[in-house]
Amino acid sequence: MKKYLFVITTILAIILGFYIYIGATFNIYSLHLSPQILIGIFLILAGIVQLLGALKPYLAYLFILVGTVLLILN
């Protein structure tokens, strides 16, 4: 179960990362949510991935904290 959750969360983080990158860099389409909210969700997903797969997940706590702060401040 842990492996499936790791794979699903990794895929979601990659898709969201590309969505933010394409929308913010090339301005091809307008983002439906503000970029800060999307980046906050991306950081939380990245933190979850690191918690599931990393041997020393110290950055995971930082990612989750910063992502949560970005979501709260919006």
JSON list of N, CA and C in Angstrom, two decimals:
[
{"chain": "A", "resi": 1, "resn": "MET", "atom": "N", "xyz": [0.83, -1.20, 0.00]},
{"chain": "A", "resi": 1, "resn": "MET", "atom": "CA", "xyz": [0.00, 0.00, 0.00]},
{"chain": "A", "resi": 1, "resn": "MET", "atom": "C", "xyz": [0.87, 1.25, 0.00]},
{"chain": "A", "resi": 2, "resn": "LYS", "atom": "N", "xyz": [1.96, 1.21, 0.76]},
{"chain": "A", "resi": 2, "resn": "LYS", "atom": "CA", "xyz": [2.85, 2.36, 0.84]},
{"chain": "A", "resi": 2, "resn": "LYS", "atom": "C", "xyz": [3.48, 2.66, -0.52]},
{"chain": "A", "resi": 3, "resn": "LYS", "atom": "N", "xyz": [3.80, 1.60, -1.27]},
{"chain": "A", "resi": 3, "resn": "LYS", "atom": "CA", "xyz": [4.41, 1.77, -2.58]},
{"chain": "A", "resi": 3, "resn": "LYS", "atom": "C", "xyz": [3.42, 2.40, -3.56]},
{"chain": "A", "resi": 4, "resn": "TYR", "atom": "N", "xyz": [2.16, 1.97, -3.53]},
{"chain": "A", "resi": 4, "resn": "TYR", "atom": "CA", "xyz": [1.15, 2.53, -4.42]},
{"chain": "A", "resi": 4, "resn": "TYR", "atom": "C", "xyz": [0.90, 4.00, -4.10]},
{"chain": "A", "resi": 5, "resn": "LEU", "atom": "N", "xyz": [0.82, 4.34, -2.83]},
{"chain": "A", "resi": 5, "resn": "LEU", "atom": "CA", "xyz": [0.63, 5.73, -2.44]},
{"chain": "A", "resi": 5, "resn": "LEU", "atom": "C", "xyz": [1.81, 6.58, -2.87]},
{"chain": "A", "resi": 6, "resn": "PHE", "atom": "N", "xyz": [3.01, 6.03, -2.77]},
{"chain": "A", "resi": 6, "resn": "PHE", "atom": "CA", "xyz": [4.22, 6.73, -3.21]},
{"chain": "A", "resi": 6, "resn": "PHE", "atom": "C", "xyz": [4.16, 7.02, -4.71]},
{"chain": "A", "resi": 7, "resn": "VAL", "atom": "N", "xyz": [3.78, 6.03, -5.49]},
{"chain": "A", "resi": 7, "resn": "VAL", "atom": "CA", "xyz": [3.72, 6.20, -6.95]},
{"chain": "A", "resi": 7, "resn": "VAL", "atom": "C", "xyz": [2.63, 7.20, -7.33]},
{"chain": "A", "resi": 8, "resn": "ILE", "atom": "N", "xyz": [1.46, 7.09, -6.74]},
{"chain": "A", "resi": 8, "resn": "ILE", "atom": "CA", "xyz": [0.36, 8.00, -7.06]},
{"chain": "A", "resi": 8, "resn": "ILE", "atom": "C", "xyz": [0.71, 9.43, -6.68]},
{"chain": "A", "resi": 9, "resn": "THR", "atom": "N", "xyz": [1.27, 9.63, -5.50]},
{"chain": "A", "resi": 9, "resn": "THR", "atom": "CA", "xyz": [1.63, 10.97, -5.06]},
{"chain": "A", "resi": 9, "resn": "THR", "atom": "C", "xyz": [2.74, 11.55, -5.92]},
{"chain": "A", "resi": 10, "resn": "THR", "atom": "N", "xyz": [3.69, 10.73, -6.32]},
{"chain": "A", "resi": 10, "resn": "THR", "atom": "CA", "xyz": [4.77, 11.20, -7.19]},
{"chain": "A", "resi": 10, "resn": "THR", "atom": "C", "xyz": [4.21, 11.65, -8.54]},
{"chain": "A", "resi": 11, "resn": "ILE", "atom": "N", "xyz": [3.32, 10.87, -9.11]},
{"chain": "A", "resi": 11, "resn": "ILE", "atom": "CA", "xyz": [2.72, 11.23, -10.40]},
{"chain": "A", "resi": 11, "resn": "ILE", "atom": "C", "xyz": [1.92, 12.52, -10.28]},
{"chain": "A", "resi": 12, "resn": "LEU", "atom": "N", "xyz": [1.15, 12.67, -9.21]},
{"chain": "A", "resi": 12, "resn": "LEU", "atom": "CA", "xyz": [0.38, 13.91, -9.02]},
{"chain": "A", "resi": 12, "resn": "LEU", "atom": "C", "xyz": [1.30, 15.11, -8.85]},
{"chain": "A", "resi": 13, "resn": "ALA", "atom": "N", "xyz": [2.39, 14.95, -8.13]},
{"chain": "A", "resi": 13, "resn": "ALA", "atom": "CA", "xyz": [3.33, 16.06, -7.94]},
{"chain": "A", "resi": 13, "resn": "ALA", "atom": "C", "xyz": [3.98, 16.44, -9.26]},
{"chain": "A", "resi": 14, "resn": "ILE", "atom": "N", "xyz": [4.33, 15.48, -10.08]},
{"chain": "A", "resi": 14, "resn": "ILE", "atom": "CA", "xyz": [4.94, 15.77, -11.37]},
{"chain": "A", "resi": 14, "resn": "ILE", "atom": "C", "xyz": [3.96, 16.49, -12.29]},
{"chain": "A", "resi": 15, "resn": "ILE", "atom": "N", "xyz": [2.73, 16.01, -12.35]},
{"chain": "A", "resi": 15, "resn": "ILE", "atom": "CA", "xyz": [1.71, 16.66, -13.19]},
{"chain": "A", "resi": 15, "resn": "ILE", "atom": "C", "xyz": [1.46, 18.09, -12.73]},
{"chain": "A", "resi": 16, "resn": "LEU", "atom": "N", "xyz": [1.32, 18.29, -11.44]},
{"chain": "A", "resi": 16, "resn": "LEU", "atom": "CA", "xyz": [1.08, 19.63, -10.91]},
{"chain": "A", "resi": 16, "resn": "LEU", "atom": "C", "xyz": [2.28, 20.53, -11.15]},
{"chain": "A", "resi": 17, "resn": "GLY", "atom": "N", "xyz": [3.49, 19.98, -11.03]},
{"chain": "A", "resi": 17, "resn": "GLY", "atom": "CA", "xyz": [4.69, 20.77, -11.30]},
{"chain": "A", "resi": 17, "resn": "GLY", "atom": "C", "xyz": [4.75, 21.24, -12.74]},
{"chain": "A", "resi": 18, "resn": "PHE", "atom": "N", "xyz": [4.45, 20.35, -13.69]},
{"chain": "A", "resi": 18, "resn": "PHE", "atom": "CA", "xyz": [4.43, 20.76, -15.10]},
{"chain": "A", "resi": 18, "resn": "PHE", "atom": "C", "xyz": [3.32, 21.77, -15.36]},
{"chain": "A", "resi": 19, "resn": "TYR", "atom": "N", "xyz": [2.18, 21.61, -14.72]},
{"chain": "A", "resi": 19, "resn": "TYR", "atom": "CA", "xyz": [1.07, 22.54, -14.88]},
{"chain": "A", "resi": 19, "resn": "TYR", "atom": "C", "xyz": [1.47, 23.95, -14.44]},
{"chain": "A", "resi": 20, "resn": "ILE", "atom": "N", "xyz": [2.14, 24.03, -13.29]},
{"chain": "A", "resi": 20, "resn": "ILE", "atom": "CA", "xyz": [2.60, 25.33, -12.79]},
{"chain": "A", "resi": 20, "resn": "ILE", "atom": "C", "xyz": [3.67, 25.90, -13.72]},
{"chain": "A", "resi": 21, "resn": "TYR", "atom": "N", "xyz": [4.62, 25.06, -14.13]},
{"chain": "A", "resi": 21, "resn": "TYR", "atom": "CA", "xyz": [5.72, 25.53, -14.96]},
{"chain": "A", "resi": 21, "resn": "TYR", "atom": "C", "xyz": [5.23, 26.07, -16.30]},
{"chain": "A", "resi": 22, "resn": "ILE", "atom": "N", "xyz": [4.36, 25.32, -16.95]},
{"chain": "A", "resi": 22, "resn": "ILE", "atom": "CA", "xyz": [3.87, 25.75, -18.26]},
{"chain": "A", "resi": 22, "resn": "ILE", "atom": "C", "xyz": [3.00, 27.00, -18.12]},
{"chain": "A", "resi": 23, "resn": "GLY", "atom": "N", "xyz": [2.13, 27.01, -17.14]},
{"chain": "A", "resi": 23, "resn": "GLY", "atom": "CA", "xyz": [1.24, 28.16, -16.97]},
{"chain": "A", "resi": 23, "resn": "GLY", "atom": "C", "xyz": [1.96, 29.42, -16.57]},
{"chain": "A", "resi": 24, "resn": "ALA", "atom": "N", "xyz": [2.96, 29.31, -15.71]},
{"chain": "A", "resi": 24, "resn": "ALA", "atom": "CA", "xyz": [3.66, 30.49, -15.23]},
{"chain": "A", "resi": 24, "resn": "ALA", "atom": "C", "xyz": [4.72, 30.97, -16.20]},
{"chain": "A", "resi": 25, "resn": "THR", "atom": "N", "xyz": [5.40, 30.05, -16.86]},
{"chain": "A", "resi": 25, "resn": "THR", "atom": "CA", "xyz": [6.51, 30.44, -17.73]},
{"chain": "A", "resi": 25, "resn": "THR", "atom": "C", "xyz": [6.03, 30.94, -19.09]},
{"chain": "A", "resi": 26, "resn": "PHE", "atom": "N", "xyz": [5.21, 30.17, -19.74]},
{"chain": "A", "resi": 26, "resn": "PHE", "atom": "CA", "xyz": [4.83, 30.51, -21.10]},
{"chain": "A", "resi": 26, "resn": "PHE", "atom": "C", "xyz": [3.52, 31.28, -21.19]},
{"chain": "A", "resi": 27, "resn": "ASN", "atom": "N", "xyz": [2.76, 31.34, -20.11]},
{"chain": "A", "resi": 27, "resn": "ASN", "atom": "CA", "xyz": [1.48, 32.05, -20.06]},
{"chain": "A", "resi": 27, "resn": "ASN", "atom": "C", "xyz": [0.57, 31.63, -21.21]},
{"chain": "A", "resi": 28, "resn": "ILE", "atom": "N", "xyz": [0.55, 30.33, -21.46]},
{"chain": "A", "resi": 28, "resn": "ILE", "atom": "CA", "xyz": [-0.29, 29.78, -22.53]},
{"chain": "A", "resi": 28, "resn": "ILE", "atom": "C", "xyz": [-1.76, 29.87, -22.15]},
{"chain": "A", "resi": 29, "resn": "TYR", "atom": "N", "xyz": [-2.05, 29.64, -20.92]},
{"chain": "A", "resi": 29, "resn": "TYR", "atom": "CA", "xyz": [-3.43, 29.69, -20.44]},
{"chain": "A", "resi": 29, "resn": "TYR", "atom": "C", "xyz": [-3.40, 30.34, -19.07]},
{"chain": "A", "resi": 30, "resn": "SER", "atom": "N", "xyz": [-4.54, 30.85, -18.66]},
{"chain": "A", "resi": 30, "resn": "SER", "atom": "CA", "xyz": [-4.60, 31.46, -17.34]},
{"chain": "A", "resi": 30, "resn": "SER", "atom": "C", "xyz": [-4.82, 30.37, -16.29]},
{"chain": "A", "resi": 31, "resn": "LEU", "atom": "N", "xyz": [-4.09, 30.47, -15.20]},
{"chain": "A", "resi": 31, "resn": "LEU", "atom": "CA", "xyz": [-4.26, 29.50, -14.12]},
{"chain": "A", "resi": 31, "resn": "LEU", "atom": "C", "xyz": [-5.58, 29.77, -13.42]},
{"chain": "A", "resi": 32, "resn": "HIS", "atom": "N", "xyz": [-6.33, 28.72, -13.14]},
{"chain": "A", "resi": 32, "resn": "HIS", "atom": "CA", "xyz": [-7.63, 28.89, -12.48]},
{"chain": "A", "resi": 32, "resn": "HIS", "atom": "C", "xyz": [-7.45, 29.26, -11.02]},
{"chain": "A", "resi": 33, "resn": "LEU", "atom": "N", "xyz": [-6.39, 28.79, -10.41]},
{"chain": "A", "resi": 33, "resn": "LEU", "atom": "CA", "xyz": [-6.08, 29.15, -9.04]},
{"chain": "A", "resi": 33, "resn": "LEU", "atom": "C", "xyz": [-4.84, 30.03, -9.05]},
{"chain": "A", "resi": 34, "resn": "SER", "atom": "N", "xyz": [-4.64, 30.77, -7.98]},
{"chain": "A", "resi": 34, "resn": "SER", "atom": "CA", "xyz": [-3.43, 31.59, -7.94]},
{"chain": "A", "resi": 34, "resn": "SER", "atom": "C", "xyz": [-2.20, 30.68, -7.86]},
{"chain": "A", "resi": 35, "resn": "PRO", "atom": "N", "xyz": [-1.09, 31.11, -8.42]},
{"chain": "A", "resi": 35, "resn": "PRO", "atom": "CA", "xyz": [0.12, 30.27, -8.42]},
{"chain": "A", "resi": 35, "resn": "PRO", "atom": "C", "xyz": [0.59, 29.90, -7.02]},
{"chain": "A", "resi": 36, "resn": "GLN", "atom": "N", "xyz": [0.35, 30.77, -6.03]},
{"chain": "A", "resi": 36, "resn": "GLN", "atom": "CA", "xyz": [0.78, 30.45, -4.67]},
{"chain": "A", "resi": 36, "resn": "GLN", "atom": "C", "xyz": [0.05, 29.23, -4.13]},
{"chain": "A", "resi": 37, "resn": "ILE", "atom": "N", "xyz": [-1.23, 29.11, -4.43]},
{"chain": "A", "resi": 37, "resn": "ILE", "atom": "CA", "xyz": [-1.99, 27.95, -3.97]},
{"chain": "A", "resi": 37, "resn": "ILE", "atom": "C", "xyz": [-1.48, 26.68, -4.64]},
{"chain": "A", "resi": 38, "resn": "LEU", "atom": "N", "xyz": [-1.23, 26.76, -5.96]},
{"chain": "A", "resi": 38, "resn": "LEU", "atom": "CA", "xyz": [-0.73, 25.60, -6.67]},
{"chain": "A", "resi": 38, "resn": "LEU", "atom": "C", "xyz": [0.66, 25.20, -6.19]},
{"chain": "A", "resi": 39, "resn": "ILE", "atom": "N", "xyz": [1.52, 26.18, -5.95]},
{"chain": "A", "resi": 39, "resn": "ILE", "atom": "CA", "xyz": [2.86, 25.88, -5.44]},
{"chain": "A", "resi": 39, "resn": "ILE", "atom": "C", "xyz": [2.76, 25.29, -4.04]},
{"chain": "A", "resi": 40, "resn": "GLY", "atom": "N", "xyz": [1.83, 25.78, -3.21]},
{"chain": "A", "resi": 40, "resn": "GLY", "atom": "CA", "xyz": [1.64, 25.22, -1.88]},
{"chain": "A", "resi": 40, "resn": "GLY", "atom": "C", "xyz": [1.22, 23.76, -1.94]},
{"chain": "A", "resi": 41, "resn": "ILE", "atom": "N", "xyz": [0.28, 23.45, -2.83]},
{"chain": "A", "resi": 41, "resn": "ILE", "atom": "CA", "xyz": [-0.15, 22.05, -2.99]},
{"chain": "A", "resi": 41, "resn": "ILE", "atom": "C", "xyz": [1.00, 21.19, -3.50]},
{"chain": "A", "resi": 42, "resn": "PHE", "atom": "N", "xyz": [1.78, 21.73, -4.45]},
{"chain": "A", "resi": 42, "resn": "PHE", "atom": "CA", "xyz": [2.94, 21.00, -4.97]},
{"chain": "A", "resi": 42, "resn": "PHE", "atom": "C", "xyz": [3.95, 20.71, -3.87]},
{"chain": "A", "resi": 43, "resn": "LEU", "atom": "N", "xyz": [4.22, 21.68, -3.01]},
{"chain": "A", "resi": 43, "resn": "LEU", "atom": "CA", "xyz": [5.18, 21.47, -1.93]},
{"chain": "A", "resi": 43, "resn": "LEU", "atom": "C", "xyz": [4.68, 20.44, -0.92]},
{"chain": "A", "resi": 44, "resn": "ILE", "atom": "N", "xyz": [3.39, 20.47, -0.63]},
{"chain": "A", "resi": 44, "resn": "ILE", "atom": "CA", "xyz": [2.84, 19.47, 0.29]},
{"chain": "A", "resi": 44, "resn": "ILE", "atom": "C", "xyz": [2.94, 18.07, -0.31]},
{"chain": "A", "resi": 45, "resn": "LEU", "atom": "N", "xyz": [2.63, 17.94, -1.61]},
{"chain": "A", "resi": 45, "resn": "LEU", "atom": "CA", "xyz": [2.76, 16.64, -2.26]},
{"chain": "A", "resi": 45, "resn": "LEU", "atom": "C", "xyz": [4.22, 16.18, -2.28]},
{"chain": "A", "resi": 46, "resn": "ALA", "atom": "N", "xyz": [5.13, 17.11, -2.54]},
{"chain": "A", "resi": 46, "resn": "ALA", "atom": "CA", "xyz": [6.55, 16.74, -2.53]},
{"chain": "A", "resi": 46, "resn": "ALA", "atom": "C", "xyz": [6.99, 16.30, -1.14]},
{"chain": "A", "resi": 47, "resn": "GLY", "atom": "N", "xyz": [6.48, 16.95, -0.11]},
{"chain": "A", "resi": 47, "resn": "GLY", "atom": "CA", "xyz": [6.79, 16.54, 1.26]},
{"chain": "A", "resi": 47, "resn": "GLY", "atom": "C", "xyz": [6.27, 15.16, 1.58]},
{"chain": "A", "resi": 48, "resn": "ILE", "atom": "N", "xyz": [5.06, 14.86, 1.12]},
{"chain": "A", "resi": 48, "resn": "ILE", "atom": "CA", "xyz": [4.49, 13.53, 1.36]},
{"chain": "A", "resi": 48, "resn": "ILE", "atom": "C", "xyz": [5.32, 12.46, 0.64]},
{"chain": "A", "resi": 49, "resn": "VAL", "atom": "N", "xyz": [5.74, 12.76, -0.60]},
{"chain": "A", "resi": 49, "resn": "VAL", "atom": "CA", "xyz": [6.57, 11.81, -1.34]},
{"chain": "A", "resi": 49, "resn": "VAL", "atom": "C", "xyz": [7.86, 11.54, -0.59]},
{"chain": "A", "resi": 50, "resn": "GLN", "atom": "N", "xyz": [8.48, 12.59, -0.07]},
{"chain": "A", "resi": 50, "resn": "GLN", "atom": "CA", "xyz": [9.74, 12.39, 0.66]},
{"chain": "A", "resi": 50, "resn": "GLN", "atom": "C", "xyz": [9.51, 11.64, 1.96]},
{"chain": "A", "resi": 51, "resn": "LEU", "atom": "N", "xyz": [8.41, 11.89, 2.63]},
{"chain": "A", "resi": 51, "resn": "LEU", "atom": "CA", "xyz": [8.14, 11.15, 3.86]},
{"chain": "A", "resi": 51, "resn": "LEU", "atom": "C", "xyz": [7.97, 9.66, 3.58]},
{"chain": "A", "resi": 52, "resn": "LEU", "atom": "N", "xyz": [7.38, 9.34, 2.44]},
{"chain": "A", "resi": 52, "resn": "LEU", "atom": "CA", "xyz": [7.15, 7.94, 2.11]},
{"chain": "A", "resi": 52, "resn": "LEU", "atom": "C", "xyz": [8.40, 7.24, 1.61]},
{"chain": "A", "resi": 53, "resn": "GLY", "atom": "N", "xyz": [9.27, 7.95, 0.87]},
{"chain": "A", "resi": 53, "resn": "GLY", "atom": "CA", "xyz": [10.36, 7.27, 0.20]},
{"chain": "A", "resi": 53, "resn": "GLY", "atom": "C", "xyz": [11.76, 7.58, 0.67]},
{"chain": "A", "resi": 54, "resn": "ALA", "atom": "N", "xyz": [11.97, 8.65, 1.38]},
{"chain": "A", "resi": 54, "resn": "ALA", "atom": "CA", "xyz": [13.33, 9.04, 1.72]},
{"chain": "A", "resi": 54, "resn": "ALA", "atom": "C", "xyz": [13.80, 8.35, 3.00]},
{"chain": "A", "resi": 55, "resn": "LEU", "atom": "N", "xyz": [15.12, 8.13, 3.06]},
{"chain": "A", "resi": 55, "resn": "LEU", "atom": "CA", "xyz": [15.68, 7.54, 4.27]},
{"chain": "A", "resi": 55, "resn": "LEU", "atom": "C", "xyz": [15.75, 8.56, 5.40]},
{"chain": "A", "resi": 56, "resn": "LYS", "atom": "N", "xyz": [16.13, 9.79, 5.06]},
{"chain": "A", "resi": 56, "resn": "LYS", "atom": "CA", "xyz": [16.19, 10.87, 6.05]},
{"chain": "A", "resi": 56, "resn": "LYS", "atom": "C", "xyz": [15.31, 12.02, 5.54]},
{"chain": "A", "resi": 57, "resn": "PRO", "atom": "N", "xyz": [14.05, 12.02, 5.88]},
{"chain": "A", "resi": 57, "resn": "PRO", "atom": "CA", "xyz": [13.12, 12.99, 5.27]},
{"chain": "A", "resi": 57, "resn": "PRO", "atom": "C", "xyz": [13.10, 14.34, 5.97]},
{"chain": "A", "resi": 58, "resn": "TYR", "atom": "N", "xyz": [14.27, 14.95, 6.15]},
{"chain": "A", "resi": 58, "resn": "TYR", "atom": "CA", "xyz": [14.30, 16.24, 6.84]},
{"chain": "A", "resi": 58, "resn": "TYR", "atom": "C", "xyz": [13.68, 17.34, 6.00]},
{"chain": "A", "resi": 59, "resn": "LEU", "atom": "N", "xyz": [13.91, 17.32, 4.69]},
{"chain": "A", "resi": 59, "resn": "LEU", "atom": "CA", "xyz": [13.32, 18.33, 3.82]},
{"chain": "A", "resi": 59, "resn": "LEU", "atom": "C", "xyz": [11.82, 18.18, 3.70]},
{"chain": "A", "resi": 60, "resn": "ALA", "atom": "N", "xyz": [11.30, 17.00, 3.94]},
{"chain": "A", "resi": 60, "resn": "ALA", "atom": "CA", "xyz": [9.86, 16.78, 3.82]},
{"chain": "A", "resi": 60, "resn": "ALA", "atom": "C", "xyz": [9.10, 17.66, 4.80]},
{"chain": "A", "resi": 61, "resn": "TYR", "atom": "N", "xyz": [9.60, 17.78, 6.01]},
{"chain": "A", "resi": 61, "resn": "TYR", "atom": "CA", "xyz": [8.92, 18.63, 6.99]},
{"chain": "A", "resi": 61, "resn": "TYR", "atom": "C", "xyz": [8.94, 20.09, 6.55]},
{"chain": "A", "resi": 62, "resn": "LEU", "atom": "N", "xyz": [10.06, 20.52, 5.97]},
{"chain": "A", "resi": 62, "resn": "LEU", "atom": "CA", "xyz": [10.15, 21.89, 5.48]},
{"chain": "A", "resi": 62, "resn": "LEU", "atom": "C", "xyz": [9.18, 22.12, 4.32]},
{"chain": "A", "resi": 63, "resn": "PHE", "atom": "N", "xyz": [9.11, 21.17, 3.39]},
{"chain": "A", "resi": 63, "resn": "PHE", "atom": "CA", "xyz": [8.19, 21.29, 2.26]},
{"chain": "A", "resi": 63, "resn": "PHE", "atom": "C", "xyz": [6.75, 21.38, 2.73]},
{"chain": "A", "resi": 64, "resn": "ILE", "atom": "N", "xyz": [6.38, 20.51, 3.65]},
{"chain": "A", "resi": 64, "resn": "ILE", "atom": "CA", "xyz": [5.00, 20.50, 4.15]},
{"chain": "A", "resi": 64, "resn": "ILE", "atom": "C", "xyz": [4.69, 21.79, 4.91]},
{"chain": "A", "resi": 65, "resn": "LEU", "atom": "N", "xyz": [5.64, 22.27, 5.70]},
{"chain": "A", "resi": 65, "resn": "LEU", "atom": "CA", "xyz": [5.44, 23.50, 6.46]},
{"chain": "A", "resi": 65, "resn": "LEU", "atom": "C", "xyz": [5.28, 24.70, 5.52]},
{"chain": "A", "resi": 66, "resn": "VAL", "atom": "N", "xyz": [6.17, 24.84, 4.55]},
{"chain": "A", "resi": 66, "resn": "VAL", "atom": "CA", "xyz": [6.10, 25.97, 3.63]},
{"chain": "A", "resi": 66, "resn": "VAL", "atom": "C", "xyz": [4.83, 25.89, 2.76]},
{"chain": "A", "resi": 67, "resn": "GLY", "atom": "N", "xyz": [4.48, 24.70, 2.31]},
{"chain": "A", "resi": 67, "resn": "GLY", "atom": "CA", "xyz": [3.26, 24.53, 1.52]},
{"chain": "A", "resi": 67, "resn": "GLY", "atom": "C", "xyz": [2.02, 24.90, 2.31]},
{"chain": "A", "resi": 68, "resn": "THR", "atom": "N", "xyz": [1.98, 24.50, 3.58]},
{"chain": "A", "resi": 68, "resn": "THR", "atom": "CA", "xyz": [0.84, 24.83, 4.43]},
{"chain": "A", "resi": 68, "resn": "THR", "atom": "C", "xyz": [0.76, 26.33, 4.68]},
{"chain": "A", "resi": 69, "resn": "VAL", "atom": "N", "xyz": [1.91, 26.96, 4.91]},
{"chain": "A", "resi": 69, "resn": "VAL", "atom": "CA", "xyz": [1.93, 28.42, 5.12]},
{"chain": "A", "resi": 69, "resn": "VAL", "atom": "C", "xyz": [1.43, 29.15, 3.88]},
{"chain": "A", "resi": 70, "resn": "LEU", "atom": "N", "xyz": [1.87, 28.70, 2.69]},
{"chain": "A", "resi": 70, "resn": "LEU", "atom": "CA", "xyz": [1.40, 29.33, 1.46]},
{"chain": "A", "resi": 70, "resn": "LEU", "atom": "C", "xyz": [-0.11, 29.18, 1.30]},
{"chain": "A", "resi": 71, "resn": "LEU", "atom": "N", "xyz": [-0.65, 28.02, 1.66]},
{"chain": "A", "resi": 71, "resn": "LEU", "atom": "CA", "xyz": [-2.10, 27.83, 1.55]},
{"chain": "A", "resi": 71, "resn": "LEU", "atom": "C", "xyz": [-2.86, 28.69, 2.55]},
{"chain": "A", "resi": 72, "resn": "ILE", "atom": "N", "xyz": [-2.32, 28.83, 3.76]},
{"chain": "A", "resi": 72, "resn": "ILE", "atom": "CA", "xyz": [-3.00, 29.61, 4.79]},
{"chain": "A", "resi": 72, "resn": "ILE", "atom": "C", "xyz": [-2.97, 31.10, 4.45]},
{"chain": "A", "resi": 73, "resn": "LEU", "atom": "N", "xyz": [-1.85, 31.58, 3.91]},
{"chain": "A", "resi": 73, "resn": "LEU", "atom": "CA", "xyz": [-1.72, 33.01, 3.62]},
{"chain": "A", "resi": 73, "resn": "LEU", "atom": "C", "xyz": [-2.56, 33.46, 2.44]},
{"chain": "A", "resi": 74, "resn": "ASN", "atom": "N", "xyz": [-3.06, 32.53, 1.65]},
{"chain": "A", "resi": 74, "resn": "ASN", "atom": "CA", "xyz": [-3.92, 32.93, 0.53]},
{"chain": "A", "resi": 74, "resn": "ASN", "atom": "C", "xyz": [-5.32, 32.85, 0.95]}
]
